[in-house]
Coordinates of C-alpha atoms in Angstrom, one line a residue:
Chain A
M56 CA 95.1 -83.7 -19.7
D57 CA 95.4 -82.4 -23.4
N58 CA 98.2 -80.3 -22.1
I59 CA 100.0 -83.2 -20.6
E60 CA 99.6 -85.2 -23.9
E61 CA 100.8 -82.1 -25.9
L62 CA 103.9 -81.8 -23.7
I63 CA 104.4 -85.6 -23.9
A64 CA 104.5 -85.4 -27.5
K65 CA 106.8 -82.4 -27.6
L66 CA 109.5 -84.0 -25.2
A67 CA 109.3 -87.2 -27.0
Q68 CA 110.3 -85.2 -30.2
D69 CA 113.1 -83.6 -28.7
E70 CA 114.4 -87.1 -27.5
E71 CA 117.6 -88.4 -29.1
T72 CA 120.4 -90.4 -27.8
V73 CA 121.5 -89.6 -24.4
Q74 CA 124.6 -90.6 -22.7
P75 CA 123.8 -91.9 -19.2
A76 CA 126.1 -90.3 -16.8
P77 CA 128.8 -92.5 -15.2
H78 CA 128.2 -94.6 -12.0
P79 CA 128.8 -92.3 -8.9
F80 CA 131.6 -94.8 -7.6
M81 CA 133.4 -93.7 -11.1
L82 CA 132.5 -90.2 -10.7
S83 CA 133.9 -89.9 -7.4
L84 CA 137.1 -91.8 -8.5
K85 CA 137.5 -89.2 -11.1
W86 CA 137.2 -86.3 -8.7
M87 CA 139.4 -88.0 -6.3
G88 CA 142.0 -88.8 -9.0
W89 CA 142.1 -85.2 -10.1
A90 CA 142.4 -84.1 -6.4
V91 CA 145.2 -86.3 -5.7
V92 CA 147.0 -85.2 -8.7
Y93 CA 146.6 -81.5 -7.8
L94 CA 147.7 -82.4 -4.2
F95 CA 150.9 -84.0 -5.6
L96 CA 151.7 -81.3 -8.0
S97 CA 151.1 -78.6 -5.2
L98 CA 153.4 -80.7 -2.8
M99 CA 156.0 -80.8 -5.6
L100 CA 155.8 -77.2 -5.9
S101 CA 155.5 -76.0 -2.3
G102 CA 157.7 -78.8 -1.1
L103 CA 157.0 -81.4 1.6
R104 CA 157.7 -80.8 5.3
P105 CA 161.3 -81.5 6.0
D106 CA 160.5 -83.5 9.1
L107 CA 158.0 -85.7 7.2
M108 CA 159.8 -89.0 7.3
L109 CA 160.3 -88.5 11.2
K110 CA 156.8 -87.7 11.5
L111 CA 155.5 -90.5 9.6
H112 CA 156.9 -92.6 12.3
E113 CA 154.4 -91.2 14.8
P114 CA 151.2 -93.4 15.0
W115 CA 149.0 -90.2 15.8
F116 CA 150.3 -88.1 12.9
D117 CA 149.5 -91.1 10.6
T118 CA 146.3 -91.7 12.1
E119 CA 145.3 -88.2 11.7
I120 CA 146.4 -88.3 8.0
A121 CA 144.6 -91.6 7.4
A122 CA 141.2 -90.0 9.2
L123 CA 141.6 -86.8 7.0
A124 CA 142.0 -89.0 4.1
C125 CA 138.9 -90.9 5.2
I126 CA 137.1 -87.6 5.2
F127 CA 138.2 -86.8 1.6
V128 CA 137.2 -90.2 0.3
S129 CA 133.8 -90.2 2.2
T130 CA 133.0 -86.7 1.1
S131 CA 134.0 -87.2 -2.3
L132 CA 131.6 -90.3 -2.6
S133 CA 128.7 -88.6 -1.0
A134 CA 129.0 -85.6 -3.1
A135 CA 128.9 -87.8 -6.3
L136 CA 125.9 -90.0 -4.9
L137 CA 123.9 -86.7 -4.0
S138 CA 124.6 -85.4 -7.5
F139 CA 121.8 -87.9 -8.5
P140 CA 118.1 -87.3 -7.9
D141 CA 117.7 -90.8 -6.0
M142 CA 121.2 -91.0 -4.7
H143 CA 121.8 -93.8 -7.2
Q144 CA 119.5 -95.8 -4.6
M145 CA 122.6 -96.0 -2.1
R146 CA 121.1 -93.5 0.4
R147 CA 122.9 -95.2 3.4
L148 CA 126.6 -94.4 1.7
T149 CA 125.6 -90.6 1.8
F150 CA 126.1 -90.8 5.5
L151 CA 129.6 -92.1 5.5
P152 CA 131.1 -88.5 6.0
M153 CA 129.4 -88.6 9.5
I154 CA 131.1 -91.7 10.6
A155 CA 134.5 -90.3 9.2
F156 CA 133.9 -87.0 11.0
V157 CA 133.3 -89.0 14.4
L158 CA 136.4 -91.1 13.7
F159 CA 138.6 -87.7 13.1
V160 CA 137.1 -86.2 16.2
L161 CA 137.9 -89.0 18.2
V162 CA 141.4 -89.3 16.5
M163 CA 142.1 -85.6 17.5
F164 CA 141.1 -85.9 20.8
F165 CA 143.6 -88.6 21.6
A166 CA 146.2 -87.0 19.5
W167 CA 145.7 -84.0 21.6
Q168 CA 145.9 -86.3 24.8
A169 CA 149.0 -88.1 23.7
E170 CA 150.7 -84.8 23.1
N171 CA 152.8 -84.6 26.3
P172 CA 154.0 -82.0 26.6
H173 CA 151.8 -79.9 24.4
A174 CA 153.8 -78.5 21.3
P175 CA 154.3 -74.8 21.4
L176 CA 151.8 -72.8 19.3
P177 CA 153.2 -71.3 16.1
I178 CA 153.5 -67.6 15.7
H179 CA 151.0 -67.6 12.7
S180 CA 147.3 -68.4 12.9
F181 CA 144.8 -67.3 10.2
E182 CA 147.2 -67.5 7.5
C183 CA 146.8 -71.5 7.6
T184 CA 143.1 -70.9 7.1
V185 CA 143.7 -68.6 4.2
S186 CA 146.3 -70.9 2.5
I187 CA 143.7 -73.9 2.8
T188 CA 141.0 -71.9 1.5
L189 CA 143.1 -70.7 -1.5
F190 CA 144.4 -74.2 -2.1
A191 CA 140.7 -75.6 -2.0
L192 CA 139.1 -73.2 -4.4
L193 CA 140.2 -75.0 -7.7
P194 CA 138.9 -78.7 -6.4
A195 CA 135.8 -76.8 -5.1
G196 CA 135.2 -75.1 -8.4
W197 CA 135.6 -78.2 -10.7
T198 CA 133.6 -80.3 -8.2
F199 CA 130.6 -77.8 -8.3
Y200 CA 131.0 -77.5 -11.9
A201 CA 130.9 -81.3 -12.6
M202 CA 127.9 -81.4 -10.0
H203 CA 125.9 -78.7 -11.7
K204 CA 125.5 -81.2 -14.8
F205 CA 123.6 -83.7 -12.8
A206 CA 120.4 -83.1 -10.9
S207 CA 120.5 -83.1 -7.1
T208 CA 117.6 -83.3 -5.2
H209 CA 119.6 -82.7 -1.9
Y210 CA 121.5 -79.9 -3.2
H211 CA 122.4 -78.6 0.4
W212 CA 124.1 -81.7 1.4
A213 CA 125.6 -82.1 -2.0
G214 CA 127.1 -78.7 -1.7
S215 CA 128.4 -79.3 1.9
S216 CA 129.8 -82.7 0.8
A217 CA 131.7 -80.9 -2.3
L218 CA 133.1 -78.0 -0.1
L219 CA 134.2 -80.6 2.8
S220 CA 135.9 -82.7 0.3
A221 CA 137.8 -79.9 -1.5
F222 CA 138.9 -78.5 1.9
S223 CA 140.1 -81.9 3.3
V224 CA 142.3 -81.9 0.3
G225 CA 143.5 -78.5 1.6
A226 CA 144.1 -79.6 5.0
L227 CA 145.9 -82.6 3.9
W228 CA 148.3 -80.4 1.6
L229 CA 148.9 -78.0 4.5
R230 CA 149.6 -81.0 6.9
L231 CA 152.0 -82.4 4.7
H232 CA 153.8 -79.2 3.9
E233 CA 153.8 -77.1 7.1
I234 CA 156.3 -77.7 9.9
N235 CA 153.8 -77.4 12.8
D236 CA 153.2 -80.2 15.7
S237 CA 150.6 -78.2 17.5
I238 CA 147.5 -80.1 17.7
T239 CA 145.6 -77.1 19.2
H240 CA 146.6 -75.2 16.2
V241 CA 145.6 -77.5 13.6
V242 CA 142.2 -77.9 15.2
E243 CA 141.7 -74.2 15.6
W244 CA 143.1 -72.8 12.3
H245 CA 142.7 -76.0 10.0
Y246 CA 140.0 -78.3 11.1
L247 CA 137.3 -75.9 12.5
P248 CA 137.7 -73.6 9.3
M249 CA 137.3 -76.7 7.5
I250 CA 134.0 -77.8 9.1
A251 CA 132.9 -74.1 8.8
F252 CA 133.3 -74.1 5.2
G253 CA 131.1 -77.5 5.1
I254 CA 128.3 -75.8 6.7
A255 CA 128.6 -72.8 4.2
G256 CA 128.4 -75.4 1.5
L257 CA 124.9 -76.0 2.5
W258 CA 124.3 -72.6 1.3
L259 CA 126.4 -72.5 -1.6
G260 CA 124.8 -76.0 -2.7
K261 CA 121.4 -74.2 -2.9
K262 CA 122.9 -71.3 -4.9
I263 CA 124.7 -73.3 -7.5
L264 CA 123.1 -76.9 -7.6
K265 CA 119.2 -76.1 -7.6
W266 CA 117.8 -76.8 -11.1
Chain B
M940 CA 103.7 -107.0 -11.9
T941 CA 107.2 -107.8 -12.3
D942 CA 106.9 -107.6 -16.2
K943 CA 105.2 -104.1 -15.7
A944 CA 108.0 -103.1 -13.5
D945 CA 110.7 -104.2 -15.7
N946 CA 108.9 -102.5 -18.6
F947 CA 109.7 -99.0 -17.0
E948 CA 113.3 -99.9 -17.1
V949 CA 113.2 -101.3 -20.4
L950 CA 111.3 -98.2 -22.1
M951 CA 113.8 -95.9 -20.5
K952 CA 116.7 -97.7 -21.9
Q953 CA 115.2 -97.5 -25.4
A954 CA 114.6 -93.9 -24.8
L955 CA 118.0 -93.2 -23.9
H956 CA 118.9 -94.9 -27.2
G957 CA 116.9 -92.1 -29.0
D958 CA 113.5 -94.2 -29.4
Q959 CA 110.9 -91.5 -29.4
R960 CA 108.0 -93.8 -28.9
A961 CA 109.3 -95.5 -26.3
Y962 CA 110.0 -92.3 -24.4
A963 CA 106.3 -91.2 -25.1
D964 CA 105.0 -94.3 -23.7
L965 CA 107.1 -94.2 -20.7
L966 CA 106.2 -90.5 -19.9
R967 CA 102.6 -91.6 -20.4
A968 CA 102.8 -94.3 -18.0
T969 CA 104.8 -92.3 -15.6
S970 CA 102.1 -89.6 -15.6
H971 CA 99.5 -92.2 -14.9
F972 CA 101.3 -93.4 -11.7
L973 CA 102.2 -89.9 -10.7
R974 CA 98.8 -88.2 -10.9
P975 CA 97.1 -90.1 -7.9
F976 CA 100.4 -89.7 -6.0
L977 CA 99.9 -85.7 -6.6
A978 CA 96.1 -85.7 -6.3
K979 CA 96.6 -87.1 -2.7
R980 CA 98.7 -84.3 -1.6
L981 CA 97.2 -81.3 -3.6
S982 CA 93.7 -79.8 -3.5
F983 CA 92.9 -78.9 -7.0
T984 CA 93.1 -80.7 -10.2
N985 CA 94.6 -77.7 -12.0
E986 CA 97.5 -77.8 -9.5
V987 CA 97.9 -81.3 -10.1
E988 CA 98.2 -81.1 -14.0
D989 CA 100.6 -77.9 -13.5
L990 CA 102.8 -79.7 -11.2
L991 CA 102.8 -82.9 -13.3
Q992 CA 103.9 -81.0 -16.4
E993 CA 106.9 -79.6 -14.2
I994 CA 107.8 -83.0 -13.2
L995 CA 107.7 -84.5 -16.6
I996 CA 109.9 -81.5 -17.6
S997 CA 112.5 -82.4 -14.7
I998 CA 112.4 -86.0 -15.8
H999 CA 113.3 -85.0 -19.3
K1000 CA 116.2 -82.6 -18.0
A1001 CA 117.4 -85.2 -15.7
R1002 CA 117.2 -88.4 -17.6
H1003 CA 121.0 -88.7 -18.3
T1004 CA 121.1 -89.4 -14.4
Y1005 CA 119.3 -92.7 -15.1
D1006 CA 121.2 -95.7 -16.7
G1007 CA 118.2 -98.1 -16.8
N1008 CA 120.3 -100.5 -14.5
R1009 CA 118.4 -99.5 -11.2
S1010 CA 114.6 -99.4 -10.5
Y1011 CA 112.8 -96.7 -12.3
K1012 CA 110.3 -95.7 -10.0
P1013 CA 112.3 -94.5 -6.9
W1014 CA 114.3 -92.3 -9.4
V1015 CA 110.9 -90.9 -10.8
Y1016 CA 109.5 -90.4 -7.2
A1017 CA 112.7 -88.8 -6.0
I1018 CA 112.3 -86.1 -8.7
A1019 CA 108.4 -85.9 -8.0
K1020 CA 108.8 -85.1 -4.3
F1021 CA 111.7 -82.6 -5.0
R1022 CA 109.3 -80.6 -7.3
L1023 CA 106.3 -81.2 -5.0
Q1024 CA 108.4 -79.7 -2.2
D1025 CA 109.5 -76.8 -4.4
Y1026 CA 106.0 -76.2 -5.2
L1027 CA 104.4 -76.3 -1.6
R1028 CA 107.0 -73.9 -0.4
A1029 CA 106.4 -71.5 -3.2
H1030 CA 102.4 -71.9 -2.7
Y1031 CA 102.7 -71.3 1.0
S1032 CA 105.3 -68.5 0.8
D1033 CA 102.9 -67.0 -1.5
Q1034 CA 99.9 -67.3 0.8
L1035 CA 101.9 -65.9 3.6
H1036 CA 102.5 -62.7 1.4
H1037 CA 98.7 -62.5 0.4
A1038 CA 97.8 -62.9 4.2
I1039 CA 100.2 -60.0 5.1
E1040 CA 98.4 -57.7 2.2
L1041 CA 94.9 -58.7 3.5
S1042 CA 95.9 -57.5 7.0
D1043 CA 96.7 -54.3 5.6
V1044 CA 93.3 -54.2 4.0
E1045 CA 91.6 -55.1 7.0
E1046 CA 93.1 -52.4 8.9
S1047 CA 92.1 -49.8 6.4
L1048 CA 88.6 -51.2 6.1
S1049 CA 87.9 -51.0 9.9
E1050 CA 89.2 -47.5 10.2
H1051 CA 86.9 -46.6 7.3
V1052 CA 83.8 -48.2 8.8
T1053 CA 84.4 -46.6 12.3
E1054 CA 84.8 -43.2 10.6
T1055 CA 81.7 -43.3 8.7
A1056 CA 79.3 -45.4 10.6
I1057 CA 80.1 -44.3 14.3
N1058 CA 82.0 -41.4 14.9
Y1059 CA 82.4 -39.5 18.2
E1060 CA 79.7 -36.8 17.0
S1061 CA 77.1 -39.4 16.6
I1062 CA 77.3 -40.8 19.9
S1063 CA 78.1 -37.5 21.9
G1064 CA 74.7 -37.5 23.6
E1065 CA 75.4 -41.0 25.0
V1066 CA 79.1 -39.7 26.0
Q1067 CA 77.5 -37.2 28.1
K1068 CA 75.5 -39.5 30.2
L1069 CA 78.6 -41.4 31.3
P1070 CA 80.2 -40.5 34.5
E1071 CA 82.2 -37.1 34.5
K1072 CA 85.6 -38.7 34.3
Q1073 CA 84.8 -41.2 31.8
A1074 CA 83.2 -38.7 29.4
T1075 CA 86.0 -36.1 29.9
I1076 CA 88.5 -38.9 29.0
L1077 CA 86.7 -39.9 25.8
Q1078 CA 86.2 -36.3 25.0
L1079 CA 89.8 -35.7 25.3
M1080 CA 91.0 -38.7 23.3
H1081 CA 88.3 -39.0 20.5
Q1082 CA 87.2 -35.3 20.0
E1083 CA 90.5 -33.3 20.7
G1084 CA 92.9 -36.2 19.9
Y1085 CA 94.9 -36.6 22.8
T1086 CA 96.8 -39.7 23.4
A1087 CA 96.2 -41.7 26.6
K1088 CA 99.4 -40.6 28.1
E1089 CA 98.6 -36.8 27.2
V1090 CA 95.2 -37.3 28.8
A1091 CA 96.8 -38.6 32.1
E1092 CA 99.3 -35.9 32.4
K1093 CA 96.3 -33.5 31.9
M1094 CA 94.0 -35.0 34.6
G1095 CA 96.7 -35.9 36.9
M1096 CA 96.1 -39.8 36.4
N1097 CA 98.3 -42.5 35.7
E1098 CA 98.2 -43.9 31.9
S1099 CA 96.8 -47.2 32.7
A1100 CA 94.0 -45.6 34.9
V1101 CA 93.0 -43.4 31.8
K1102 CA 93.1 -46.7 29.6
V1103 CA 91.0 -48.7 32.4
A1104 CA 88.3 -45.7 32.3
A1105 CA 88.3 -45.6 28.7
H1106 CA 87.8 -49.2 28.3
R1107 CA 85.1 -49.2 30.8
A1108 CA 83.3 -46.3 29.1
Y1109 CA 83.4 -48.1 25.7
K1110 CA 81.7 -51.2 27.1
V1111 CA 78.9 -49.0 28.5
L1112 CA 78.6 -47.5 25.1
R1113 CA 78.7 -50.6 23.4
N1114 CA 75.8 -52.2 25.5
K1115 CA 73.6 -49.0 24.9
L1116 CA 74.2 -49.0 21.3
E1117 CA 73.5 -52.6 20.9
R1118 CA 70.2 -52.3 22.4

């Protein structure tokens, strides 16, 4: 009891004006803003796929990009909420990525069915995964760095959301840059590795965000 | 009730503006409602006090994640549960570690007791009274140090038959020694 009183006195003595953390919506907006700038700059440097205007007239391509953007937005928001001990008392919103993923799987399934005849597989394979990974390193780094300053009590999920968010930007970049029409290829070498990295984020979250 | 609930949020807002007295009052009030919460989940008072200290330090570290515009208690309980889980995880893994050490000790203790209190020599008279085959098996295994497999080869039996015979012999010996 005396120890508690002593501790309280000591903590109170250290107390000074503290700037409260921004609202998770603002936080995620900030992260997304940086990611979008990074995406635009990267596309400016690497170039857009030459057939992009044509592809944008294909409904399944548009839906795929929109679903991928949904994953990016929902995982960013979820990562921001999960950075707070109480998830800013908006627990339900942290489940948004699950809905986005279900939607994404459905979109990919229908896009694959609509692909008739199936587009030929490109000659490259793992190079896409490597490119996405390299692209995602920077957003993953800054998101983890920013989250580290908060106090996540669900660090596994926070780590997973952060990595998924970063890798979804990477996947978006490659889809807008690479000339490739094979759904099988994008699922195998773009999206499945992205999910695998999301799972790895569970471990990384524990390593980096534990406090 | 509402006034009291509002009070936490107000105190925290004041604390975030550097009001040390408000902060001390808030931490004191927090420790009052957290103590029974922890006492329900932990067995010893010293554990409760230790963990309460950890939680208060965690609240201090994470206070910038609270803005005073939402309920204070859910925020505190999220931190308290998080630290409690951490504590219990560490506690049980520590217990498991000790359990392994104890089993090692137990093994060596039983060896020691068998060697000093009851050894083959001290009961050899009783062993000789057993049927010839059982006595030979025990003699080979415990006096000459053969394994059950080696005894089986030596006596032209299979290994499980040797083990069964040895087991029956132990049973007879135990009954005689217990009398």
